Amino acid sequence: MSDTLPRSVLISGAGIAGPTLAFWLSAAGFKPTIIEHAPALRSGGYVIDFWGLGYDIAERMGLENEINEAGYHIRELRVVNGDGERVAGFGTRVFSDLTGGRYVTLPRSELSKLSFAKIENRAETIFGNEITGLQDQPDHVQVQFKHGVERRFDLVIGADGLHSPVRRLAFGPQDRFEKRLGYTVAAFETQGYRPRDEDVYVMYGEPGRMVGRVALRDDRTLFLFVFAKDIGADDLPAQRAALRAEYGGGEWECPRILDALDGADELYFDRVSQIKMPRWSRGRIALVGDAAFCVSLMAGQGSALAMTAAYVLAGELAKAQGRHEEAFGNYERILRNYIVGKQKGAERFASAFAPRTRWGLIFRNQMLNLASIPGLARLAVGRDIVDKLKLPDYCWPASDPR
Ligand SMILES: Cc1cc2nc3c(=O)[nH]c(=O)nc-3n(C[C@H](O)[C@H](O)[C@H](O)COP(=O)(O)OP(=O)(O)OC[C@H]3O[C@@H](n4cnc5c(N)ncnc54)[C@H](O)[C@@H]3O)c2cc1C
């Protein structure tokens, strides 16, 4: 790469897209710096299903063994009634069959940690700080930070999630690009909960709300809540109160789960939204992952898409020898239609997560039961599981990226 072409790239966010982008940019000969506002990598959170293009990229980063060791192979999705009796569900072998066994469920924080470990010696990393100002100049971006002196970078990439501050600074307020899907999601982990039901995703639903549990290692259990209201609750006490209001009268294990929630220090809590932007870049600033095109948890593939986009963005910058306008244009051309298709699919699927009526619940459960018939299962999930995008191959001049 010529010395006059962009080399220094500031990446905001050390979630999934950020470390992946830093990894591939470093393999392409750029000098990435990652800035993360949290004081350390986040732990806990929620679990994700991971397969397809994301899995392929993780493999190319040399992470396949680690993600399988950190992950779980869930064998059944089981819907129960208020008394805990199975009323619907299916064996998840179809996912494994359709992906050639390359399907794993793992904590999002683990995927982030494993990707980050791959770049610690290849990128400058800054924790506990964040970008507060950006000026896009003809030959650089001038950047101000919450702490410390301002710096200049050749390019700045926002990989800072659904509520991306880089998007706000460079493109405008979030509500211009956010499509709220009308749901709230929450998740927390607890220790020593019983029962466990190893490798089964157990789910209980009432009209407009669901709660599920997954047994994790070290005697931990993860709970996931999705309910059909879009409520704002900024702090832990308000979020706990919102969950009590929604699930307080619930059957099944709701009372015990709410008791466990009282002892949890960390709770993931957010509205369910998508991000739809007319462009993913402006000048020397671009967005990647949820910051650019959040598909929402309803797509079940946001991490894989974040990794795919990070890989393509780095690859296109490498291919264009750092000519950022050309690279940003190609990055978007390769991915936009594919991502739009995933967003549409997620919107269609949203009502299946927490159907708003009793009839809706019954219908959803019948559909889940149909998925237990092998041929039908392949038909039902095949379209969404098998990726239609072919991952481009790029040349990584900084030798073996692993
Ligand atoms: C409940 C739930 C279930 C999901 N299930 C799945 C699933 O099954 N499969 C799947 O593939 N995906 C799933 N997803 C989606 C997936 O988690 C996201 O799409 C993915 O994490 C996006 O990665 P990202 O790097 O773009 O953003 P994030 O992972 O959100 O990372 C953003 C990073 O930016 C940091 N940040 C925020 N503000 C600043 C700032 N001011 N300065 C610096 N850094 C900042 C954050 O701390 C974070 O580290 C799910 C999401 C949810 C909520």
CSV table of C-alpha atoms and ligand atoms in Angstrom, one decimal:
chain,number,residue,atom,x,y,z
A,1,MET,CA,0.0,0.0,0.0
A,2,SER,CA,1.3,3.5,-0.9
A,3,ASP,CA,2.3,5.7,2.0
A,4,THR,CA,0.0,8.5,0.8
A,5,LEU,CA,-3.1,6.3,1.1
A,6,PRO,CA,-5.1,6.0,4.3
A,7,ARG,CA,-3.6,3.9,7.0
A,8,SER,CA,-4.9,4.9,10.4
A,9,VAL,CA,-8.5,3.8,11.2
A,10,LEU,CA,-10.3,4.7,14.4
A,11,ILE,CA,-13.0,2.1,15.2
A,12,SER,CA,-15.6,3.0,17.8
A,13,GLY,CA,-16.9,-0.1,19.7
A,14,ALA,CA,-15.4,-3.4,20.8
A,15,GLY,CA,-18.5,-5.5,20.4
A,16,ILE,CA,-18.7,-8.0,17.5
A,17,ALA,CA,-18.1,-5.8,14.3
A,18,GLY,CA,-15.3,-3.7,15.9
A,19,PRO,CA,-12.8,-6.4,16.7
A,20,THR,CA,-13.6,-8.3,13.5
A,21,LEU,CA,-12.9,-5.1,11.5
A,22,ALA,CA,-9.7,-4.4,13.4
A,23,PHE,CA,-8.5,-8.0,12.7
A,24,TRP,CA,-9.0,-7.8,8.9
A,25,LEU,CA,-7.8,-4.2,8.6
A,26,SER,CA,-4.6,-5.2,10.3
A,27,ALA,CA,-4.3,-8.2,8.0
A,28,ALA,CA,-4.7,-5.7,5.1
A,29,GLY,CA,-1.9,-3.5,6.4
A,30,PHE,CA,-3.9,-0.7,8.0
A,31,LYS,CA,-3.3,0.6,11.5
A,32,PRO,CA,-6.5,0.2,13.5
A,33,THR,CA,-7.3,1.8,16.8
A,34,ILE,CA,-10.3,0.5,18.8
A,35,ILE,CA,-12.0,2.8,21.3
A,36,GLU,CA,-14.7,1.3,23.7
A,37,HIS,CA,-16.6,3.4,26.2
A,38,ALA,CA,-17.0,0.5,28.7
A,39,PRO,CA,-14.1,0.2,31.1
A,40,ALA,CA,-13.5,-3.5,30.0
A,41,LEU,CA,-15.1,-6.0,27.6
A,42,ARG,CA,-18.6,-6.7,28.6
A,43,SER,CA,-19.5,-10.1,30.2
A,44,GLY,CA,-23.0,-11.7,30.5
A,45,GLY,CA,-25.7,-10.3,28.4
A,46,TYR,CA,-27.5,-12.9,26.2
A,47,VAL,CA,-26.8,-15.9,24.0
A,48,ILE,CA,-26.8,-15.9,20.2
A,49,ASP,CA,-27.2,-18.5,17.6
A,50,PHE,CA,-24.2,-18.4,15.3
A,51,TRP,CA,-23.8,-20.1,11.9
A,52,GLY,CA,-23.5,-19.3,8.2
A,53,LEU,CA,-21.2,-16.5,6.9
A,54,GLY,CA,-20.4,-15.4,10.5
A,55,TYR,CA,-19.2,-18.9,11.3
A,56,ASP,CA,-17.1,-18.9,8.1
A,57,ILE,CA,-15.4,-15.7,9.0
A,58,ALA,CA,-14.8,-16.8,12.6
A,59,GLU,CA,-13.2,-19.9,11.1
A,60,ARG,CA,-11.0,-17.8,8.8
A,61,MET,CA,-9.9,-15.9,11.9
A,62,GLY,CA,-8.9,-19.2,13.5
A,63,LEU,CA,-11.7,-19.1,16.0
A,64,GLU,CA,-13.7,-22.3,15.2
A,65,ASN,CA,-12.4,-24.4,18.0
A,66,GLU,CA,-12.7,-21.7,20.6
A,67,ILE,CA,-16.3,-20.8,19.7
A,68,ASN,CA,-17.3,-24.5,19.8
A,69,GLU,CA,-15.6,-24.9,23.2
A,70,ALA,CA,-17.4,-21.8,24.5
A,71,GLY,CA,-20.7,-22.6,22.9
A,72,TYR,CA,-23.6,-25.0,23.4
A,73,HIS,CA,-25.4,-27.4,21.1
A,74,ILE,CA,-29.0,-26.9,21.9
A,75,ARG,CA,-31.0,-30.0,20.9
A,76,GLU,CA,-34.6,-28.9,21.5
A,77,LEU,CA,-36.9,-25.9,21.5
A,78,ARG,CA,-39.6,-26.6,24.0
A,79,VAL,CA,-42.7,-24.5,24.6
A,80,VAL,CA,-44.4,-25.1,27.9
A,81,ASN,CA,-47.8,-24.1,29.5
A,82,GLY,CA,-48.4,-22.5,32.8
A,83,ASP,CA,-47.9,-25.9,34.6
A,84,GLY,CA,-44.6,-26.5,32.8
A,85,GLU,CA,-46.0,-29.2,30.5
A,86,ARG,CA,-44.7,-29.4,26.9
A,87,VAL,CA,-47.3,-28.0,24.4
A,88,ALA,CA,-45.1,-27.4,21.4
A,89,GLY,CA,-41.6,-27.4,20.0
A,90,PHE,CA,-39.1,-29.3,17.8
A,91,GLY,CA,-35.7,-30.9,17.8
A,92,THR,CA,-33.1,-28.5,16.5
A,93,ARG,CA,-31.1,-31.2,14.6
A,94,VAL,CA,-32.4,-29.6,11.3
A,95,PHE,CA,-30.2,-26.5,12.0
A,96,SER,CA,-27.2,-28.7,12.4
A,97,ASP,CA,-28.1,-30.8,9.3
A,98,LEU,CA,-28.6,-27.8,7.1
A,99,THR,CA,-25.4,-26.2,8.2
A,100,GLY,CA,-23.2,-29.3,8.1
A,101,GLY,CA,-22.8,-29.1,11.9
A,102,ARG,CA,-21.5,-25.5,11.8
A,103,TYR,CA,-24.2,-24.1,14.2
A,104,VAL,CA,-23.5,-23.1,17.7
A,105,THR,CA,-25.2,-21.1,20.5
A,106,LEU,CA,-22.9,-19.0,22.6
A,107,PRO,CA,-22.9,-15.9,24.8
A,108,ARG,CA,-22.5,-12.8,22.7
A,109,SER,CA,-19.9,-11.6,25.2
A,110,GLU,CA,-17.8,-14.8,24.5
A,111,LEU,CA,-17.8,-14.2,20.8
A,112,SER,CA,-16.7,-10.6,21.4
A,113,LYS,CA,-14.0,-11.7,23.8
A,114,LEU,CA,-12.6,-14.3,21.5
A,115,SER,CA,-12.5,-11.9,18.5
A,116,PHE,CA,-10.9,-9.2,20.7
A,117,ALA,CA,-8.2,-11.6,21.9
A,118,LYS,CA,-7.2,-12.0,18.2
A,119,ILE,CA,-6.4,-8.3,17.8
A,120,GLU,CA,-4.9,-7.3,21.1
A,121,ASN,CA,-1.4,-7.3,19.7
A,122,ARG,CA,-2.4,-6.0,16.3
A,123,ALA,CA,-4.3,-2.9,17.2
A,124,GLU,CA,-4.2,0.0,19.6
A,125,THR,CA,-7.0,-0.5,22.1
A,126,ILE,CA,-8.5,2.2,24.4
A,127,PHE,CA,-11.1,1.4,27.1
A,128,GLY,CA,-13.2,3.8,29.2
A,129,ASN,CA,-13.1,6.6,26.6
A,130,GLU,CA,-15.3,7.7,23.7
A,131,ILE,CA,-15.6,10.0,20.8
A,132,THR,CA,-17.3,13.3,21.4
A,133,GLY,CA,-16.6,15.2,18.2
A,134,LEU,CA,-15.8,14.4,14.6
A,135,GLN,CA,-14.8,16.8,11.8
A,136,ASP,CA,-14.5,15.2,8.4
A,137,GLN,CA,-11.7,17.0,6.5
A,138,PRO,CA,-10.5,16.5,2.9
A,139,ASP,CA,-7.5,14.5,4.0
A,140,HIS,CA,-8.3,13.3,7.5
A,141,VAL,CA,-10.9,13.1,10.3
A,142,GLN,CA,-10.2,15.3,13.4
A,143,VAL,CA,-11.5,13.5,16.5
A,144,GLN,CA,-12.2,14.8,20.0
A,145,PHE,CA,-12.5,12.5,23.0
A,146,LYS,CA,-14.2,12.5,26.4
A,147,HIS,CA,-10.8,12.2,28.0
A,148,GLY,CA,-7.5,13.3,26.5
A,149,VAL,CA,-6.2,15.3,23.6
A,150,GLU,CA,-7.7,15.3,20.1
A,151,ARG,CA,-6.2,13.2,17.4
A,152,ARG,CA,-6.4,12.8,13.6
A,153,PHE,CA,-7.1,9.6,11.7
A,154,ASP,CA,-7.4,8.8,8.0
A,155,LEU,CA,-10.8,7.1,8.5
A,156,VAL,CA,-13.3,6.6,11.3
A,157,ILE,CA,-15.7,3.7,11.5
A,158,GLY,CA,-18.7,3.5,13.9
A,159,ALA,CA,-19.1,-0.1,15.1
A,160,ASP,CA,-20.8,1.1,18.3
A,161,GLY,CA,-24.2,-0.7,18.0
A,162,LEU,CA,-27.9,0.1,17.8
A,163,HIS,CA,-27.5,3.4,19.7
A,164,SER,CA,-24.3,4.4,17.8
A,165,PRO,CA,-22.8,7.7,18.9
A,166,VAL,CA,-20.7,7.9,15.7
A,167,ARG,CA,-23.9,7.7,13.7
A,168,ARG,CA,-25.4,10.5,15.7
A,169,LEU,CA,-22.3,12.7,15.4
A,170,ALA,CA,-21.8,12.1,11.6
A,171,PHE,CA,-25.3,11.4,10.3
A,172,GLY,CA,-27.9,12.9,12.7
A,173,PRO,CA,-30.2,11.8,15.5
A,174,GLN,CA,-31.1,8.2,15.9
A,175,ASP,CA,-34.9,8.7,15.4
A,176,ARG,CA,-34.2,9.6,11.8
A,177,PHE,CA,-33.0,6.0,11.1
A,178,GLU,CA,-34.7,3.9,13.7
A,179,LYS,CA,-37.7,1.7,13.1
A,180,ARG,CA,-39.1,0.6,16.4
A,181,LEU,CA,-40.7,-2.9,16.1
A,182,GLY,CA,-42.9,-2.4,19.2
A,183,TYR,CA,-41.2,-4.9,21.6
A,184,THR,CA,-38.9,-4.7,24.5
A,185,VAL,CA,-36.2,-7.3,25.2
A,186,ALA,CA,-34.4,-8.1,28.5
A,187,ALA,CA,-32.0,-10.7,29.6
A,188,PHE,CA,-30.1,-11.7,32.8
A,189,GLU,CA,-28.1,-14.5,34.2
A,190,THR,CA,-28.4,-16.1,37.7
A,191,GLN,CA,-26.5,-18.8,39.6
A,192,GLY,CA,-27.9,-22.1,41.0
A,193,TYR,CA,-31.4,-21.9,39.4
A,194,ARG,CA,-33.5,-25.1,39.3
A,195,PRO,CA,-34.7,-26.8,37.1
A,196,ARG,CA,-32.0,-26.7,34.4
A,197,ASP,CA,-33.0,-28.8,31.4
A,198,GLU,CA,-29.5,-29.0,29.8
A,199,ASP,CA,-29.3,-28.1,26.1
A,200,VAL,CA,-33.0,-27.3,25.9
A,201,TYR,CA,-34.4,-23.9,25.2
A,202,VAL,CA,-37.5,-23.7,27.4
A,203,MET,CA,-40.0,-21.0,26.6
A,204,TYR,CA,-43.3,-19.9,28.1
A,205,GLY,CA,-45.7,-17.5,26.5
A,206,GLU,CA,-48.8,-15.5,27.3
A,207,PRO,CA,-50.4,-13.1,24.9
A,208,GLY,CA,-47.9,-10.3,24.3
A,209,ARG,CA,-45.1,-11.7,26.3
A,210,MET,CA,-42.6,-14.6,26.5
A,211,VAL,CA,-39.9,-15.7,28.8
A,212,GLY,CA,-37.3,-18.4,28.1
A,213,ARG,CA,-34.5,-20.0,29.9
A,214,VAL,CA,-31.2,-21.7,28.9
A,215,ALA,CA,-28.9,-23.6,31.2
A,216,LEU,CA,-25.3,-22.4,31.0
A,217,ARG,CA,-22.0,-23.8,32.3
A,218,ASP,CA,-20.9,-23.3,35.9
A,219,ASP,CA,-24.5,-23.7,37.2
A,220,ARG,CA,-25.6,-20.4,35.6
A,221,THR,CA,-29.0,-19.9,33.8
A,222,LEU,CA,-29.9,-17.3,31.3
A,223,PHE,CA,-33.4,-15.8,31.1
A,224,LEU,CA,-34.7,-13.9,28.0
A,225,PHE,CA,-37.8,-11.8,28.1
A,226,VAL,CA,-39.6,-10.4,25.0
A,227,PHE,CA,-42.8,-8.4,25.4
A,228,ALA,CA,-45.0,-6.5,23.0
A,229,LYS,CA,-44.5,-3.0,24.4
A,230,ASP,CA,-41.9,-0.4,23.7
A,231,ILE,CA,-41.2,1.1,27.1
A,232,GLY,CA,-38.3,3.3,28.1
A,233,ALA,CA,-36.7,2.4,31.4
A,234,ASP,CA,-33.2,3.8,31.9
A,235,ASP,CA,-31.9,2.4,35.2
A,236,LEU,CA,-31.9,-1.0,36.8
A,237,PRO,CA,-34.6,-0.3,39.4
A,238,ALA,CA,-37.0,1.0,36.6
A,239,GLN,CA,-36.2,-2.0,34.4
A,240,ARG,CA,-36.8,-4.5,37.2
A,241,ALA,CA,-40.1,-2.7,37.9
A,242,ALA,CA,-41.1,-2.9,34.3
A,243,LEU,CA,-40.5,-6.6,34.2
A,244,ARG,CA,-42.4,-7.1,37.4
A,245,ALA,CA,-45.3,-5.2,35.9
A,246,GLU,CA,-45.3,-7.4,32.8
A,247,TYR,CA,-44.6,-10.8,34.3
A,248,GLY,CA,-45.8,-10.4,37.9
A,249,GLY,CA,-49.1,-12.2,37.2
A,250,GLY,CA,-47.5,-14.8,35.0
A,251,GLU,CA,-47.7,-18.6,35.5
A,252,TRP,CA,-45.0,-21.2,35.0
A,253,GLU,CA,-41.8,-20.1,36.7
A,254,CYS,CA,-42.5,-16.4,36.5
A,255,PRO,CA,-42.6,-15.7,40.2
A,256,ARG,CA,-39.3,-17.5,40.8
A,257,ILE,CA,-37.6,-15.9,37.8
A,258,LEU,CA,-38.6,-12.5,39.1
A,259,ASP,CA,-37.2,-13.3,42.5
A,260,ALA,CA,-33.9,-14.3,40.8
A,261,LEU,CA,-34.0,-11.0,38.9
A,262,ASP,CA,-34.0,-9.1,42.2
A,263,GLY,CA,-30.5,-10.6,43.0
A,264,ALA,CA,-29.0,-9.9,39.5
A,265,ASP,CA,-26.6,-7.0,39.2
A,266,GLU,CA,-26.6,-6.9,35.5
A,267,LEU,CA,-29.6,-6.7,33.2
A,268,TYR,CA,-29.7,-6.3,29.5
A,269,PHE,CA,-32.7,-4.2,28.6
A,270,ASP,CA,-33.6,-2.4,25.4
A,271,ARG,CA,-36.3,-1.7,22.9
A,272,VAL,CA,-36.3,-3.9,19.7
A,273,SER,CA,-35.5,-1.7,16.7
A,274,GLN,CA,-34.0,-1.8,13.3
A,275,ILE,CA,-31.7,0.8,11.7
A,276,LYS,CA,-32.4,1.8,8.1
A,277,MET,CA,-30.1,4.4,6.6
A,278,PRO,CA,-30.0,5.7,3.0
A,279,ARG,CA,-26.1,5.5,3.1
A,280,TRP,CA,-23.7,3.8,5.4
A,281,SER,CA,-20.9,6.3,4.9
A,282,ARG,CA,-20.2,9.9,4.5
A,283,GLY,CA,-16.8,11.3,3.5
A,284,ARG,CA,-14.2,9.5,5.6
A,285,ILE,CA,-16.7,8.1,8.1
A,286,ALA,CA,-18.6,4.9,7.8
A,287,LEU,CA,-20.7,2.6,9.9
A,288,VAL,CA,-20.7,-1.2,10.3
A,289,GLY,CA,-22.8,-3.8,12.1
A,290,ASP,CA,-25.9,-2.7,14.2
A,291,ALA,CA,-24.8,0.9,13.9
A,292,ALA,CA,-25.4,0.8,10.1
A,293,PHE,CA,-28.2,-1.7,9.7
A,294,CYS,CA,-29.4,-3.3,12.9
A,295,VAL,CA,-31.6,-6.2,11.9
A,296,SER,CA,-32.8,-6.8,15.5
A,297,LEU,CA,-32.8,-10.0,17.5
A,298,MET,CA,-35.8,-11.2,15.5
A,299,ALA,CA,-33.4,-11.9,12.6
A,300,GLY,CA,-31.3,-14.2,14.8
A,301,GLN,CA,-28.3,-13.3,12.7
A,302,GLY,CA,-27.1,-9.8,13.7
A,303,SER,CA,-23.7,-10.9,14.9
A,304,ALA,CA,-23.0,-12.9,11.8
A,305,LEU,CA,-24.1,-9.9,9.7
A,306,ALA,CA,-21.9,-7.6,11.7
A,307,MET,CA,-18.9,-9.9,11.1
A,308,THR,CA,-19.7,-10.3,7.5
A,309,ALA,CA,-20.0,-6.5,7.0
A,310,ALA,CA,-16.7,-5.9,8.9
A,311,TYR,CA,-14.9,-8.5,6.7
A,312,VAL,CA,-16.3,-7.0,3.5
A,313,LEU,CA,-15.5,-3.4,4.6
A,314,ALA,CA,-11.9,-4.3,5.4
A,315,GLY,CA,-11.5,-6.4,2.2
A,316,GLU,CA,-12.9,-3.6,0.0
A,317,LEU,CA,-10.5,-1.0,1.6
A,318,ALA,CA,-7.6,-3.4,0.9
A,319,LYS,CA,-8.8,-4.0,-2.7
A,320,ALA,CA,-9.2,-0.3,-3.3
A,321,GLN,CA,-5.7,0.4,-1.9
A,322,GLY,CA,-7.3,2.6,0.8
A,323,ARG,CA,-9.3,4.7,-1.7
A,324,HIS,CA,-12.1,5.1,0.8
A,325,GLU,CA,-14.9,6.4,-1.4
A,326,GLU,CA,-14.5,3.5,-3.9
A,327,ALA,CA,-14.3,1.0,-1.0
A,328,PHE,CA,-17.3,2.4,0.9
A,329,GLY,CA,-19.4,2.3,-2.2
A,330,ASN,CA,-18.5,-1.3,-3.0
A,331,TYR,CA,-19.0,-2.4,0.6
A,332,GLU,CA,-22.5,-1.1,0.4
A,333,ARG,CA,-23.2,-2.4,-3.1
A,334,ILE,CA,-22.2,-5.9,-2.1
A,335,LEU,CA,-24.3,-6.0,1.1
A,336,ARG,CA,-27.3,-3.7,1.0
A,337,ASN,CA,-29.9,-5.9,-0.7
A,338,TYR,CA,-28.8,-8.9,1.3
A,339,ILE,CA,-29.3,-6.9,4.6
A,340,VAL,CA,-32.6,-5.4,3.5
A,341,GLY,CA,-33.8,-8.9,2.9
A,342,LYS,CA,-32.8,-9.9,6.4
A,343,GLN,CA,-34.6,-6.9,7.9
A,344,LYS,CA,-37.8,-7.8,6.0
A,345,GLY,CA,-37.6,-11.4,7.2
A,346,ALA,CA,-37.1,-10.2,10.8
A,347,GLU,CA,-40.2,-8.0,10.7
A,348,ARG,CA,-42.2,-10.9,9.4
A,349,PHE,CA,-40.9,-13.1,12.2
A,350,ALA,CA,-41.4,-10.6,15.0
A,351,SER,CA,-45.0,-11.6,15.9
A,352,ALA,CA,-43.9,-15.2,16.3
A,353,PHE,CA,-41.7,-14.3,19.2
A,354,ALA,CA,-44.4,-12.9,21.4
A,355,PRO,CA,-47.8,-13.2,19.7
A,356,ARG,CA,-50.2,-10.6,21.0
A,357,THR,CA,-53.3,-12.8,21.2
A,358,ARG,CA,-54.2,-16.2,22.5
A,359,TRP,CA,-55.1,-17.3,19.0
A,360,GLY,CA,-51.8,-16.0,17.8
A,361,LEU,CA,-50.0,-18.1,20.4
A,362,ILE,CA,-52.0,-21.3,19.4
A,363,PHE,CA,-51.1,-20.7,15.8
A,364,ARG,CA,-47.4,-20.1,16.5
A,365,ASN,CA,-47.3,-23.3,18.6
A,366,GLN,CA,-48.9,-25.3,15.7
A,367,MET,CA,-46.3,-23.9,13.4
A,368,LEU,CA,-43.5,-25.0,15.8
A,369,ASN,CA,-45.0,-28.5,15.9
A,370,LEU,CA,-45.0,-28.7,12.1
A,371,ALA,CA,-41.3,-27.9,12.3
A,372,SER,CA,-40.8,-31.2,14.2
A,373,ILE,CA,-41.7,-33.1,11.0
A,374,PRO,CA,-38.2,-33.5,9.3
A,375,GLY,CA,-39.1,-32.7,5.7
A,376,LEU,CA,-41.3,-29.7,6.7
A,377,ALA,CA,-38.6,-28.4,9.0
A,378,ARG,CA,-36.1,-28.3,6.1
A,379,LEU,CA,-38.7,-26.4,4.0
A,380,ALA,CA,-39.7,-24.0,6.8
A,381,VAL,CA,-36.2,-23.0,8.0
A,382,GLY,CA,-34.1,-23.8,4.9
A,383,ARG,CA,-34.7,-20.5,3.3
A,384,ASP,CA,-33.6,-18.5,6.3
A,385,ILE,CA,-30.7,-20.7,7.3
A,386,VAL,CA,-28.8,-21.1,4.1
A,387,ASP,CA,-27.0,-17.8,3.2
A,388,LYS,CA,-27.5,-16.6,-0.4
A,389,LEU,CA,-24.5,-14.3,-0.3
A,390,LYS,CA,-21.1,-15.6,-1.4
A,391,LEU,CA,-18.3,-14.3,0.7
A,392,PRO,CA,-15.8,-12.5,-1.5
A,393,ASP,CA,-12.2,-13.6,-1.3
A,394,TYR,CA,-9.7,-10.8,-0.8
A,395,CYS,CA,-5.9,-10.6,-0.8
A,396,TRP,CA,-4.5,-9.9,2.7
A,397,PRO,CA,-1.1,-8.4,2.2
A,398,ALA,CA,0.0,-8.6,5.8
A,399,SER,CA,0.6,-12.3,5.4
A,400,ASP,CA,-1.5,-15.1,7.1
A,401,PRO,CA,-4.3,-13.2,9.0
A,402,ARG,CA,-4.3,-15.8,11.7
B,1,LIG,C1,-31.6,-10.5,23.0
B,1,LIG,C2,-30.8,-10.6,21.7
B,1,LIG,C3,-30.6,-11.8,21.0
B,1,LIG,C4,-29.9,-11.8,19.9
B,1,LIG,N1,-29.7,-13.0,19.3
B,1,LIG,C5,-28.9,-13.1,18.2
B,1,LIG,C6,-28.7,-14.4,17.6
B,1,LIG,O1,-29.2,-15.4,18.0
B,1,LIG,N2,-27.8,-14.5,16.6
B,1,LIG,C7,-27.1,-13.3,16.1
B,1,LIG,O2,-26.3,-13.5,15.2
B,1,LIG,N3,-27.4,-12.1,16.6
B,1,LIG,C8,-28.2,-12.0,17.6
B,1,LIG,N4,-28.5,-10.8,18.2
B,1,LIG,C9,-28.0,-9.5,17.5
B,1,LIG,C10,-26.5,-9.3,17.9
B,1,LIG,O3,-26.2,-9.4,19.2
B,1,LIG,C11,-26.1,-7.9,17.3
B,1,LIG,O4,-26.5,-7.8,16.0
B,1,LIG,C12,-24.6,-7.8,17.4
B,1,LIG,O5,-24.1,-7.8,18.7
B,1,LIG,C13,-24.1,-6.5,16.6
B,1,LIG,O6,-22.7,-6.4,16.8
B,1,LIG,P1,-22.1,-4.9,16.8
B,1,LIG,O7,-20.7,-5.1,17.0
B,1,LIG,O8,-22.6,-4.2,15.6
B,1,LIG,O9,-22.8,-4.1,18.0
B,1,LIG,P2,-22.7,-4.5,19.5
B,1,LIG,O10,-22.4,-5.9,19.7
B,1,LIG,O11,-23.8,-3.9,20.2
B,1,LIG,O12,-21.3,-3.7,20.0
B,1,LIG,C14,-21.3,-2.3,20.1
B,1,LIG,C15,-20.1,-1.9,21.0
B,1,LIG,O13,-20.0,-0.5,21.0
B,1,LIG,C16,-19.8,-0.1,22.3
B,1,LIG,N5,-20.2,1.3,22.4
B,1,LIG,C17,-21.4,1.8,22.6
B,1,LIG,N6,-21.3,3.2,22.7
B,1,LIG,C18,-20.0,3.5,22.6
B,1,LIG,C19,-19.3,4.7,22.6
B,1,LIG,N7,-19.9,5.9,22.8
B,1,LIG,N8,-18.0,4.7,22.4
B,1,LIG,C20,-17.3,3.5,22.2
B,1,LIG,N9,-18.0,2.3,22.2
B,1,LIG,C21,-19.3,2.3,22.4
B,1,LIG,C22,-20.6,-1.0,23.1
B,1,LIG,O14,-20.2,-1.0,24.5
B,1,LIG,C23,-20.3,-2.4,22.5
B,1,LIG,O15,-19.2,-3.0,22.9
B,1,LIG,C24,-29.3,-10.6,19.3
B,1,LIG,C25,-29.5,-9.4,20.0
B,1,LIG,C26,-30.3,-9.4,21.1
B,1,LIG,C27,-30.5,-8.1,21.8
